[in-house]
Amino acid sequence: DVVMTQTPLSSPVTLGQPASISCRSSQSLVHSDRNTYLSWLQQRPGQPPRLLLYKISNRFSGVPDRFSGSGAGTDFTLKISRVEAEDVGVYYCMQATQFPWTFGQGTKVEIK
Amino acid sequence: EVQLVESGGGLVQPGGSLRLSCAASGFTFSNFWMNWVRQAPGKGLEWVANIKHDGSAKFYVDSVKGRFTISRDNAKNSLYLEMNSLRVEDTALYSCASMERWGQLQAWGQGTLVNVSS
């Protein structure tokens, strides 16, 4: 199975400041169709997960442009340019290149 | 409005069975792959299984293979998860999630809680 490792596991951030989360996979996430199926999801407290980004850097419908994704192969990053109060929650990376699909452990973003 | 509503969870003894359902509305269900994802209390997300639009392909995480069966009824806009030989470690909130394009779990239900305990 592909192991997804996120760092940090906790990220205290000042409102208006940037935040960055790293996700590393144990194998390349480049699919045989040449796409890289790495997505990022946000889970606010008490809520189901919400898709933020897919195929590394594509924002899903309705996602603010302060969220961005980058990376390739086995190393990926989610950046929040200016953290807002509504961004508090746990962020997960997920790979859908190889079955079984796997998630990172989650990174908790909280306000300092 | 897209809605996914899970039901069928509850308390069951180890070795027991449950059938979860996910009722979909607000989108063309038969055009979407569907997934089950679970979250143990206080833990992270674990993908469990998914099924192709027409039910012709199904995939599972190893830990549930041979015990869980995913199925769907497009006429009823419904997704199911038949769970047998349940174990304590299957205790979790089970959520269904829709997927129009590969790897994009775009809509999620609130989940139904499965508690396996003696």
JSON list of C-alpha atoms in Angstrom, two decimals:
[
{"chain": "A", "resi": 1, "resn": "ASP", "atom": "CA", "xyz": [0.00, 0.00, 0.00]},
{"chain": "A", "resi": 2, "resn": "VAL", "atom": "CA", "xyz": [1.09, 3.59, -0.61]},
{"chain": "A", "resi": 3, "resn": "VAL", "atom": "CA", "xyz": [1.88, 5.27, 2.69]},
{"chain": "A", "resi": 4, "resn": "MET", "atom": "CA", "xyz": [1.09, 8.97, 2.86]},
{"chain": "A", "resi": 5, "resn": "THR", "atom": "CA", "xyz": [3.06, 10.96, 5.46]},
{"chain": "A", "resi": 6, "resn": "GLN", "atom": "CA", "xyz": [2.03, 14.48, 6.38]},
{"chain": "A", "resi": 7, "resn": "THR", "atom": "CA", "xyz": [4.06, 17.07, 8.24]},
{"chain": "A", "resi": 8, "resn": "PRO", "atom": "CA", "xyz": [3.50, 18.80, 10.52]},
{"chain": "A", "resi": 9, "resn": "LEU", "atom": "CA", "xyz": [0.70, 17.02, 12.36]},
{"chain": "A", "resi": 10, "resn": "SER", "atom": "CA", "xyz": [-0.25, 20.27, 14.06]},
{"chain": "A", "resi": 11, "resn": "SER", "atom": "CA", "xyz": [0.10, 23.81, 12.75]},
{"chain": "A", "resi": 12, "resn": "PRO", "atom": "CA", "xyz": [-0.73, 26.79, 15.00]},
{"chain": "A", "resi": 13, "resn": "VAL", "atom": "CA", "xyz": [-1.07, 29.83, 12.73]},
{"chain": "A", "resi": 14, "resn": "THR", "atom": "CA", "xyz": [-1.72, 33.52, 13.26]},
{"chain": "A", "resi": 15, "resn": "LEU", "atom": "CA", "xyz": [-4.75, 34.88, 11.41]},
{"chain": "A", "resi": 16, "resn": "GLY", "atom": "CA", "xyz": [-3.69, 36.43, 8.13]},
{"chain": "A", "resi": 17, "resn": "GLN", "atom": "CA", "xyz": [-0.41, 34.52, 8.04]},
{"chain": "A", "resi": 18, "resn": "PRO", "atom": "CA", "xyz": [0.44, 31.70, 5.64]},
{"chain": "A", "resi": 19, "resn": "ALA", "atom": "CA", "xyz": [0.35, 28.00, 6.42]},
{"chain": "A", "resi": 20, "resn": "SER", "atom": "CA", "xyz": [1.98, 25.11, 4.64]},
{"chain": "A", "resi": 21, "resn": "ILE", "atom": "CA", "xyz": [1.45, 21.36, 4.88]},
{"chain": "A", "resi": 22, "resn": "SER", "atom": "CA", "xyz": [3.69, 18.74, 3.36]},
{"chain": "A", "resi": 23, "resn": "CYS", "atom": "CA", "xyz": [2.60, 15.33, 2.12]},
{"chain": "A", "resi": 24, "resn": "ARG", "atom": "CA", "xyz": [5.03, 12.64, 1.05]},
{"chain": "A", "resi": 25, "resn": "SER", "atom": "CA", "xyz": [4.10, 9.35, -0.56]},
{"chain": "A", "resi": 26, "resn": "SER", "atom": "CA", "xyz": [6.07, 6.09, -0.27]},
{"chain": "A", "resi": 27, "resn": "GLN", "atom": "CA", "xyz": [5.79, 5.59, -4.04]},
{"chain": "A", "resi": 28, "resn": "SER", "atom": "CA", "xyz": [5.43, 7.84, -7.05]},
{"chain": "A", "resi": 29, "resn": "LEU", "atom": "CA", "xyz": [1.84, 8.94, -7.55]},
{"chain": "A", "resi": 30, "resn": "VAL", "atom": "CA", "xyz": [2.16, 9.28, -11.31]},
{"chain": "A", "resi": 31, "resn": "HIS", "atom": "CA", "xyz": [-0.50, 7.03, -12.81]},
{"chain": "A", "resi": 32, "resn": "SER", "atom": "CA", "xyz": [-0.01, 5.06, -16.03]},
{"chain": "A", "resi": 33, "resn": "ASP", "atom": "CA", "xyz": [-2.34, 7.62, -17.65]},
{"chain": "A", "resi": 34, "resn": "ARG", "atom": "CA", "xyz": [0.27, 10.29, -16.70]},
{"chain": "A", "resi": 35, "resn": "ASN", "atom": "CA", "xyz": [-2.02, 11.99, -14.22]},
{"chain": "A", "resi": 36, "resn": "THR", "atom": "CA", "xyz": [-1.07, 12.35, -10.56]},
{"chain": "A", "resi": 37, "resn": "TYR", "atom": "CA", "xyz": [-4.09, 11.63, -8.41]},
{"chain": "A", "resi": 38, "resn": "LEU", "atom": "CA", "xyz": [-3.18, 13.54, -5.29]},
{"chain": "A", "resi": 39, "resn": "SER", "atom": "CA", "xyz": [-5.95, 15.50, -3.65]},
{"chain": "A", "resi": 40, "resn": "TRP", "atom": "CA", "xyz": [-6.34, 17.59, -0.50]},
{"chain": "A", "resi": 41, "resn": "LEU", "atom": "CA", "xyz": [-9.42, 17.59, 1.73]},
{"chain": "A", "resi": 42, "resn": "GLN", "atom": "CA", "xyz": [-10.43, 19.82, 4.62]},
{"chain": "A", "resi": 43, "resn": "GLN", "atom": "CA", "xyz": [-12.45, 18.60, 7.59]},
{"chain": "A", "resi": 44, "resn": "ARG", "atom": "CA", "xyz": [-13.83, 21.34, 9.76]},
{"chain": "A", "resi": 45, "resn": "PRO", "atom": "CA", "xyz": [-14.83, 20.37, 13.33]},
{"chain": "A", "resi": 46, "resn": "GLY", "atom": "CA", "xyz": [-17.97, 18.26, 13.33]},
{"chain": "A", "resi": 47, "resn": "GLN", "atom": "CA", "xyz": [-18.24, 18.32, 9.54]},
{"chain": "A", "resi": 48, "resn": "PRO", "atom": "CA", "xyz": [-17.66, 15.77, 6.79]},
{"chain": "A", "resi": 49, "resn": "PRO", "atom": "CA", "xyz": [-14.55, 16.22, 4.65]},
{"chain": "A", "resi": 50, "resn": "ARG", "atom": "CA", "xyz": [-14.60, 18.71, 1.80]},
{"chain": "A", "resi": 51, "resn": "LEU", "atom": "CA", "xyz": [-12.59, 18.42, -1.40]},
{"chain": "A", "resi": 52, "resn": "LEU", "atom": "CA", "xyz": [-10.21, 21.37, -1.82]},
{"chain": "A", "resi": 53, "resn": "LEU", "atom": "CA", "xyz": [-7.74, 20.40, -4.54]},
{"chain": "A", "resi": 54, "resn": "TYR", "atom": "CA", "xyz": [-7.44, 17.52, -6.99]},
{"chain": "A", "resi": 55, "resn": "LYS", "atom": "CA", "xyz": [-4.62, 16.33, -9.26]},
{"chain": "A", "resi": 56, "resn": "ILE", "atom": "CA", "xyz": [-2.13, 18.22, -7.12]},
{"chain": "A", "resi": 57, "resn": "SER", "atom": "CA", "xyz": [-3.12, 21.80, -7.83]},
{"chain": "A", "resi": 58, "resn": "ASN", "atom": "CA", "xyz": [-6.63, 22.09, -9.27]},
{"chain": "A", "resi": 59, "resn": "ARG", "atom": "CA", "xyz": [-9.05, 23.90, -6.99]},
{"chain": "A", "resi": 60, "resn": "PHE", "atom": "CA", "xyz": [-12.46, 22.27, -6.72]},
{"chain": "A", "resi": 61, "resn": "SER", "atom": "CA", "xyz": [-15.60, 24.32, -7.33]},
{"chain": "A", "resi": 62, "resn": "GLY", "atom": "CA", "xyz": [-16.08, 27.08, -4.76]},
{"chain": "A", "resi": 63, "resn": "VAL", "atom": "CA", "xyz": [-12.67, 26.74, -3.11]},
{"chain": "A", "resi": 64, "resn": "PRO", "atom": "CA", "xyz": [-11.05, 30.13, -2.38]},
{"chain": "A", "resi": 65, "resn": "ASP", "atom": "CA", "xyz": [-7.88, 30.98, -4.27]},
{"chain": "A", "resi": 66, "resn": "ARG", "atom": "CA", "xyz": [-5.92, 31.33, -1.03]},
{"chain": "A", "resi": 67, "resn": "PHE", "atom": "CA", "xyz": [-5.61, 27.54, -1.21]},
{"chain": "A", "resi": 68, "resn": "SER", "atom": "CA", "xyz": [-2.96, 26.25, -3.59]},
{"chain": "A", "resi": 69, "resn": "GLY", "atom": "CA", "xyz": [-1.20, 22.98, -4.22]},
{"chain": "A", "resi": 70, "resn": "SER", "atom": "CA", "xyz": [2.12, 22.04, -5.71]},
{"chain": "A", "resi": 71, "resn": "GLY", "atom": "CA", "xyz": [4.53, 19.15, -6.05]},
{"chain": "A", "resi": 72, "resn": "ALA", "atom": "CA", "xyz": [5.26, 16.14, -8.18]},
{"chain": "A", "resi": 73, "resn": "GLY", "atom": "CA", "xyz": [6.13, 12.47, -7.91]},
{"chain": "A", "resi": 74, "resn": "THR", "atom": "CA", "xyz": [6.24, 11.79, -4.17]},
{"chain": "A", "resi": 75, "resn": "ASP", "atom": "CA", "xyz": [6.37, 15.27, -2.60]},
{"chain": "A", "resi": 76, "resn": "PHE", "atom": "CA", "xyz": [3.41, 17.60, -2.38]},
{"chain": "A", "resi": 77, "resn": "THR", "atom": "CA", "xyz": [2.47, 20.78, -0.55]},
{"chain": "A", "resi": 78, "resn": "LEU", "atom": "CA", "xyz": [-0.75, 22.52, 0.37]},
{"chain": "A", "resi": 79, "resn": "LYS", "atom": "CA", "xyz": [-0.43, 26.24, 1.05]},
{"chain": "A", "resi": 80, "resn": "ILE", "atom": "CA", "xyz": [-2.91, 28.65, 2.55]},
{"chain": "A", "resi": 81, "resn": "SER", "atom": "CA", "xyz": [-1.75, 32.14, 1.64]},
{"chain": "A", "resi": 82, "resn": "ARG", "atom": "CA", "xyz": [-3.54, 33.96, 4.47]},
{"chain": "A", "resi": 83, "resn": "VAL", "atom": "CA", "xyz": [-5.26, 31.84, 7.09]},
{"chain": "A", "resi": 84, "resn": "GLU", "atom": "CA", "xyz": [-8.81, 32.83, 8.02]},
{"chain": "A", "resi": 85, "resn": "ALA", "atom": "CA", "xyz": [-10.81, 31.68, 11.03]},
{"chain": "A", "resi": 86, "resn": "GLU", "atom": "CA", "xyz": [-12.95, 29.39, 8.86]},
{"chain": "A", "resi": 87, "resn": "ASP", "atom": "CA", "xyz": [-9.81, 27.45, 7.81]},
{"chain": "A", "resi": 88, "resn": "VAL", "atom": "CA", "xyz": [-9.52, 25.81, 11.23]},
{"chain": "A", "resi": 89, "resn": "GLY", "atom": "CA", "xyz": [-9.75, 22.05, 10.90]},
{"chain": "A", "resi": 90, "resn": "VAL", "atom": "CA", "xyz": [-7.85, 18.95, 9.84]},
{"chain": "A", "resi": 91, "resn": "TYR", "atom": "CA", "xyz": [-6.34, 18.69, 6.38]},
{"chain": "A", "resi": 92, "resn": "TYR", "atom": "CA", "xyz": [-5.75, 15.38, 4.64]},
{"chain": "A", "resi": 93, "resn": "CYS", "atom": "CA", "xyz": [-3.87, 14.46, 1.50]},
{"chain": "A", "resi": 94, "resn": "MET", "atom": "CA", "xyz": [-5.18, 11.44, -0.37]},
{"chain": "A", "resi": 95, "resn": "GLN", "atom": "CA", "xyz": [-3.81, 9.36, -3.22]},
{"chain": "A", "resi": 96, "resn": "ALA", "atom": "CA", "xyz": [-6.04, 7.71, -5.79]},
{"chain": "A", "resi": 97, "resn": "THR", "atom": "CA", "xyz": [-3.30, 6.49, -8.10]},
{"chain": "A", "resi": 98, "resn": "GLN", "atom": "CA", "xyz": [-3.13, 2.98, -6.71]},
{"chain": "A", "resi": 99, "resn": "PHE", "atom": "CA", "xyz": [-5.63, 0.79, -4.83]},
{"chain": "A", "resi": 100, "resn": "PRO", "atom": "CA", "xyz": [-6.18, 0.82, -1.96]},
{"chain": "A", "resi": 101, "resn": "TRP", "atom": "CA", "xyz": [-6.55, 4.57, -1.89]},
{"chain": "A", "resi": 102, "resn": "THR", "atom": "CA", "xyz": [-4.83, 6.00, 1.17]},
{"chain": "A", "resi": 103, "resn": "PHE", "atom": "CA", "xyz": [-4.90, 9.17, 3.24]},
{"chain": "A", "resi": 104, "resn": "GLY", "atom": "CA", "xyz": [-2.28, 10.99, 5.20]},
{"chain": "A", "resi": 105, "resn": "GLN", "atom": "CA", "xyz": [-2.66, 11.07, 9.00]},
{"chain": "A", "resi": 106, "resn": "GLY", "atom": "CA", "xyz": [-4.10, 14.57, 8.90]},
{"chain": "A", "resi": 107, "resn": "THR", "atom": "CA", "xyz": [-2.71, 17.96, 9.90]},
{"chain": "A", "resi": 108, "resn": "LYS", "atom": "CA", "xyz": [-4.60, 20.04, 12.43]},
{"chain": "A", "resi": 109, "resn": "VAL", "atom": "CA", "xyz": [-4.61, 23.76, 11.61]},
{"chain": "A", "resi": 110, "resn": "GLU", "atom": "CA", "xyz": [-5.52, 25.96, 14.55]},
{"chain": "A", "resi": 111, "resn": "ILE", "atom": "CA", "xyz": [-5.30, 29.64, 15.35]},
{"chain": "A", "resi": 112, "resn": "LYS", "atom": "CA", "xyz": [-2.61, 30.80, 17.77]},
{"chain": "B", "resi": 1, "resn": "GLU", "atom": "CA", "xyz": [-28.61, 20.50, -3.99]},
{"chain": "B", "resi": 2, "resn": "VAL", "atom": "CA", "xyz": [-26.46, 17.40, -3.74]},
{"chain": "B", "resi": 3, "resn": "GLN", "atom": "CA", "xyz": [-27.37, 15.25, -0.75]},
{"chain": "B", "resi": 4, "resn": "LEU", "atom": "CA", "xyz": [-25.96, 11.99, 0.54]},
{"chain": "B", "resi": 5, "resn": "VAL", "atom": "CA", "xyz": [-27.68, 10.50, 3.56]},
{"chain": "B", "resi": 6, "resn": "GLU", "atom": "CA", "xyz": [-26.33, 7.38, 5.25]},
{"chain": "B", "resi": 7, "resn": "SER", "atom": "CA", "xyz": [-28.31, 5.05, 7.49]},
{"chain": "B", "resi": 8, "resn": "GLY", "atom": "CA", "xyz": [-28.14, 1.59, 8.99]},
{"chain": "B", "resi": 9, "resn": "GLY", "atom": "CA", "xyz": [-25.43, 2.02, 11.60]},
{"chain": "B", "resi": 10, "resn": "GLY", "atom": "CA", "xyz": [-25.73, 0.83, 15.17]},
{"chain": "B", "resi": 11, "resn": "LEU", "atom": "CA", "xyz": [-24.33, -1.33, 17.93]},
{"chain": "B", "resi": 12, "resn": "VAL", "atom": "CA", "xyz": [-23.44, -4.88, 16.91]},
{"chain": "B", "resi": 13, "resn": "GLN", "atom": "CA", "xyz": [-21.49, -7.68, 18.56]},
{"chain": "B", "resi": 14, "resn": "PRO", "atom": "CA", "xyz": [-18.22, -8.93, 17.13]},
{"chain": "B", "resi": 15, "resn": "GLY", "atom": "CA", "xyz": [-18.97, -11.44, 14.39]},
{"chain": "B", "resi": 16, "resn": "GLY", "atom": "CA", "xyz": [-22.26, -9.77, 13.60]},
{"chain": "B", "resi": 17, "resn": "SER", "atom": "CA", "xyz": [-23.57, -8.12, 10.45]},
{"chain": "B", "resi": 18, "resn": "LEU", "atom": "CA", "xyz": [-24.94, -4.77, 9.35]},
{"chain": "B", "resi": 19, "resn": "ARG", "atom": "CA", "xyz": [-26.14, -3.28, 6.08]},
{"chain": "B", "resi": 20, "resn": "LEU", "atom": "CA", "xyz": [-25.45, 0.40, 5.52]},
{"chain": "B", "resi": 21, "resn": "SER", "atom": "CA", "xyz": [-27.34, 2.50, 2.99]},
{"chain": "B", "resi": 22, "resn": "CYS", "atom": "CA", "xyz": [-26.60, 5.81, 1.32]},
{"chain": "B", "resi": 23, "resn": "ALA", "atom": "CA", "xyz": [-29.48, 7.68, -0.32]},
{"chain": "B", "resi": 24, "resn": "ALA", "atom": "CA", "xyz": [-28.37, 10.11, -3.02]},
{"chain": "B", "resi": 25, "resn": "SER", "atom": "CA", "xyz": [-30.21, 13.07, -4.48]},
{"chain": "B", "resi": 26, "resn": "GLY", "atom": "CA", "xyz": [-29.50, 16.26, -6.42]},
{"chain": "B", "resi": 27, "resn": "PHE", "atom": "CA", "xyz": [-27.26, 14.68, -9.05]},
{"chain": "B", "resi": 28, "resn": "THR", "atom": "CA", "xyz": [-27.36, 11.94, -11.70]},
{"chain": "B", "resi": 29, "resn": "PHE", "atom": "CA", "xyz": [-26.38, 9.05, -9.45]},
{"chain": "B", "resi": 30, "resn": "SER", "atom": "CA", "xyz": [-25.83, 6.59, -12.30]},
{"chain": "B", "resi": 31, "resn": "ASN", "atom": "CA", "xyz": [-23.04, 8.79, -13.72]},
{"chain": "B", "resi": 32, "resn": "PHE", "atom": "CA", "xyz": [-20.91, 8.66, -10.59]},
{"chain": "B", "resi": 33, "resn": "TRP", "atom": "CA", "xyz": [-18.57, 6.18, -8.98]},
{"chain": "B", "resi": 34, "resn": "MET", "atom": "CA", "xyz": [-19.44, 5.89, -5.29]},
{"chain": "B", "resi": 35, "resn": "ASN", "atom": "CA", "xyz": [-17.19, 5.33, -2.30]},
{"chain": "B", "resi": 36, "resn": "TRP", "atom": "CA", "xyz": [-17.35, 4.33, 1.34]},
{"chain": "B", "resi": 37, "resn": "VAL", "atom": "CA", "xyz": [-14.85, 5.98, 3.68]},
{"chain": "B", "resi": 38, "resn": "ARG", "atom": "CA", "xyz": [-14.65, 5.41, 7.42]},
{"chain": "B", "resi": 39, "resn": "GLN", "atom": "CA", "xyz": [-13.27, 7.31, 10.37]},
{"chain": "B", "resi": 40, "resn": "ALA", "atom": "CA", "xyz": [-12.65, 5.64, 13.70]},
{"chain": "B", "resi": 41, "resn": "PRO", "atom": "CA", "xyz": [-13.44, 7.84, 16.71]},
{"chain": "B", "resi": 42, "resn": "GLY", "atom": "CA", "xyz": [-10.77, 10.54, 17.01]},
{"chain": "B", "resi": 43, "resn": "LYS", "atom": "CA", "xyz": [-8.80, 9.08, 14.10]},
{"chain": "B", "resi": 44, "resn": "GLY", "atom": "CA", "xyz": [-8.11, 9.86, 10.46]},
{"chain": "B", "resi": 45, "resn": "LEU", "atom": "CA", "xyz": [-9.84, 8.86, 7.25]},
{"chain": "B", "resi": 46, "resn": "GLU", "atom": "CA", "xyz": [-9.66, 5.37, 5.75]},
{"chain": "B", "resi": 47, "resn": "TRP", "atom": "CA", "xyz": [-10.98, 4.56, 2.28]},
{"chain": "B", "resi": 48, "resn": "VAL", "atom": "CA", "xyz": [-13.00, 1.34, 2.42]},
{"chain": "B", "resi": 49, "resn": "ALA", "atom": "CA", "xyz": [-14.41, 0.54, -1.02]},
{"chain": "B", "resi": 50, "resn": "ASN", "atom": "CA", "xyz": [-15.77, 1.94, -4.24]},
{"chain": "B", "resi": 51, "resn": "ILE", "atom": "CA", "xyz": [-18.01, 0.87, -7.09]},
{"chain": "B", "resi": 52, "resn": "LYS", "atom": "CA", "xyz": [-18.26, 1.87, -10.73]},
{"chain": "B", "resi": 53, "resn": "HIS", "atom": "CA", "xyz": [-21.33, 3.65, -12.20]},
{"chain": "B", "resi": 54, "resn": "ASP", "atom": "CA", "xyz": [-22.94, 0.42, -13.37]},
{"chain": "B", "resi": 55, "resn": "GLY", "atom": "CA", "xyz": [-21.66, -1.81, -10.59]},
{"chain": "B", "resi": 56, "resn": "SER", "atom": "CA", "xyz": [-19.35, -3.72, -12.93]},
{"chain": "B", "resi": 57, "resn": "ALA", "atom": "CA", "xyz": [-16.19, -2.92, -10.96]},
{"chain": "B", "resi": 58, "resn": "LYS", "atom": "CA", "xyz": [-15.61, -2.90, -7.22]},
{"chain": "B", "resi": 59, "resn": "PHE", "atom": "CA", "xyz": [-12.48, -2.30, -5.16]},
{"chain": "B", "resi": 60, "resn": "TYR", "atom": "CA", "xyz": [-11.81, -2.80, -1.45]},
{"chain": "B", "resi": 61, "resn": "VAL", "atom": "CA", "xyz": [-9.17, -2.15, 1.15]},
{"chain": "B", "resi": 62, "resn": "ASP", "atom": "CA", "xyz": [-7.52, -5.43, 2.15]},
{"chain": "B", "resi": 63, "resn": "SER", "atom": "CA", "xyz": [-8.81, -5.35, 5.73]},
{"chain": "B", "resi": 64, "resn": "VAL", "atom": "CA", "xyz": [-12.44, -5.72, 4.58]},
{"chain": "B", "resi": 65, "resn": "LYS", "atom": "CA", "xyz": [-12.04, -8.01, 1.57]},
{"chain": "B", "resi": 66, "resn": "GLY", "atom": "CA", "xyz": [-14.19, -11.10, 1.90]},
{"chain": "B", "resi": 67, "resn": "ARG", "atom": "CA", "xyz": [-16.23, -9.53, 4.71]},
{"chain": "B", "resi": 68, "resn": "PHE", "atom": "CA", "xyz": [-17.74, -6.38, 3.18]},
{"chain": "B", "resi": 69, "resn": "THR", "atom": "CA", "xyz": [-19.64, -6.07, -0.10]},
{"chain": "B", "resi": 70, "resn": "ILE", "atom": "CA", "xyz": [-20.39, -2.78, -1.82]},
{"chain": "B", "resi": 71, "resn": "SER", "atom": "CA", "xyz": [-23.38, -2.57, -4.14]},
{"chain": "B", "resi": 72, "resn": "ARG", "atom": "CA", "xyz": [-25.72, -0.03, -5.67]},
{"chain": "B", "resi": 73, "resn": "ASP", "atom": "CA", "xyz": [-29.22, 0.31, -7.10]},
{"chain": "B", "resi": 74, "resn": "ASN", "atom": "CA", "xyz": [-29.26, 3.09, -9.67]},
{"chain": "B", "resi": 75, "resn": "ALA", "atom": "CA", "xyz": [-33.04, 2.90, -9.99]},
{"chain": "B", "resi": 76, "resn": "LYS", "atom": "CA", "xyz": [-33.29, 3.80, -6.31]},
{"chain": "B", "resi": 77, "resn": "ASN", "atom": "CA", "xyz": [-30.31, 6.21, -6.27]},
{"chain": "B", "resi": 78, "resn": "SER", "atom": "CA", "xyz": [-28.86, 4.16, -3.45]},
{"chain": "B", "resi": 79, "resn": "LEU", "atom": "CA", "xyz": [-25.50, 2.78, -2.38]},
{"chain": "B", "resi": 80, "resn": "TYR", "atom": "CA", "xyz": [-25.05, -0.06, 0.08]},
{"chain": "B", "resi": 81, "resn": "LEU", "atom": "CA", "xyz": [-22.37, -1.67, 2.21]},
{"chain": "B", "resi": 82, "resn": "GLU", "atom": "CA", "xyz": [-23.05, -5.17, 3.48]},
{"chain": "B", "resi": 83, "resn": "MET", "atom": "CA", "xyz": [-20.76, -5.82, 6.44]},
{"chain": "B", "resi": 84, "resn": "ASN", "atom": "CA", "xyz": [-20.28, -9.34, 7.82]},
{"chain": "B", "resi": 85, "resn": "SER", "atom": "CA", "xyz": [-17.95, -10.87, 10.42]},
{"chain": "B", "resi": 86, "resn": "LEU", "atom": "CA", "xyz": [-17.59, -7.48, 12.03]},
{"chain": "B", "resi": 87, "resn": "ARG", "atom": "CA", "xyz": [-14.62, -6.82, 14.26]},
{"chain": "B", "resi": 88, "resn": "VAL", "atom": "CA", "xyz": [-14.01, -4.33, 17.04]},
{"chain": "B", "resi": 89, "resn": "GLU", "atom": "CA", "xyz": [-11.60, -2.50, 14.74]},
{"chain": "B", "resi": 90, "resn": "ASP", "atom": "CA", "xyz": [-14.44, -1.85, 12.25]},
{"chain": "B", "resi": 91, "resn": "THR", "atom": "CA", "xyz": [-15.93, 0.62, 14.73]},
{"chain": "B", "resi": 92, "resn": "ALA", "atom": "CA", "xyz": [-16.12, 3.94, 12.89]},
{"chain": "B", "resi": 93, "resn": "LEU", "atom": "CA", "xyz": [-18.26, 6.59, 11.28]},
{"chain": "B", "resi": 94, "resn": "TYR", "atom": "CA", "xyz": [-18.99, 5.32, 7.76]},
{"chain": "B", "resi": 95, "resn": "SER", "atom": "CA", "xyz": [-19.56, 7.95, 5.08]},
{"chain": "B", "resi": 96, "resn": "CYS", "atom": "CA", "xyz": [-20.43, 7.68, 1.44]},
{"chain": "B", "resi": 97, "resn": "ALA", "atom": "CA", "xyz": [-18.77, 9.98, -1.09]},
{"chain": "B", "resi": 98, "resn": "SER", "atom": "CA", "xyz": [-19.49, 10.59, -4.74]},
{"chain": "B", "resi": 99, "resn": "MET", "atom": "CA", "xyz": [-16.89, 10.75, -7.48]},
{"chain": "B", "resi": 100, "resn": "GLU", "atom": "CA", "xyz": [-17.57, 12.04, -11.00]},
{"chain": "B", "resi": 101, "resn": "ARG", "atom": "CA", "xyz": [-13.92, 12.19, -12.01]},
{"chain": "B", "resi": 102, "resn": "TRP", "atom": "CA", "xyz": [-11.17, 9.85, -10.82]},
{"chain": "B", "resi": 103, "resn": "GLY", "atom": "CA", "xyz": [-9.91, 10.57, -7.35]},
{"chain": "B", "resi": 104, "resn": "GLN", "atom": "CA", "xyz": [-12.21, 13.50, -6.66]},
{"chain": "B", "resi": 105, "resn": "LEU", "atom": "CA", "xyz": [-14.35, 12.68, -3.62]},
{"chain": "B", "resi": 106, "resn": "GLN", "atom": "CA", "xyz": [-16.53, 15.69, -4.24]},
{"chain": "B", "resi": 107, "resn": "ALA", "atom": "CA", "xyz": [-19.58, 15.27, -2.02]},
{"chain": "B", "resi": 108, "resn": "TRP", "atom": "CA", "xyz": [-19.86, 13.52, 1.31]},
{"chain": "B", "resi": 109, "resn": "GLY", "atom": "CA", "xyz": [-22.64, 12.49, 3.63]},
{"chain": "B", "resi": 110, "resn": "GLN", "atom": "CA", "xyz": [-22.63, 13.10, 7.37]},
{"chain": "B", "resi": 111, "resn": "GLY", "atom": "CA", "xyz": [-22.02, 9.44, 8.05]},
{"chain": "B", "resi": 112, "resn": "THR", "atom": "CA", "xyz": [-23.57, 6.65, 10.10]},
{"chain": "B", "resi": 113, "resn": "LEU", "atom": "CA", "xyz": [-21.88, 5.28, 13.20]},
{"chain": "B", "resi": 114, "resn": "VAL", "atom": "CA", "xyz": [-21.02, 1.59, 13.47]},
{"chain": "B", "resi": 115, "resn": "ASN", "atom": "CA", "xyz": [-20.06, 0.39, 16.95]},
{"chain": "B", "resi": 116, "resn": "VAL", "atom": "CA", "xyz": [-18.77, -3.17, 17.21]},
{"chain": "B", "resi": 117, "resn": "SER", "atom": "CA", "xyz": [-18.64, -4.14, 20.84]},
{"chain": "B", "resi": 118, "resn": "SER", "atom": "CA", "xyz": [-19.58, -7.00, 23.15]}
]
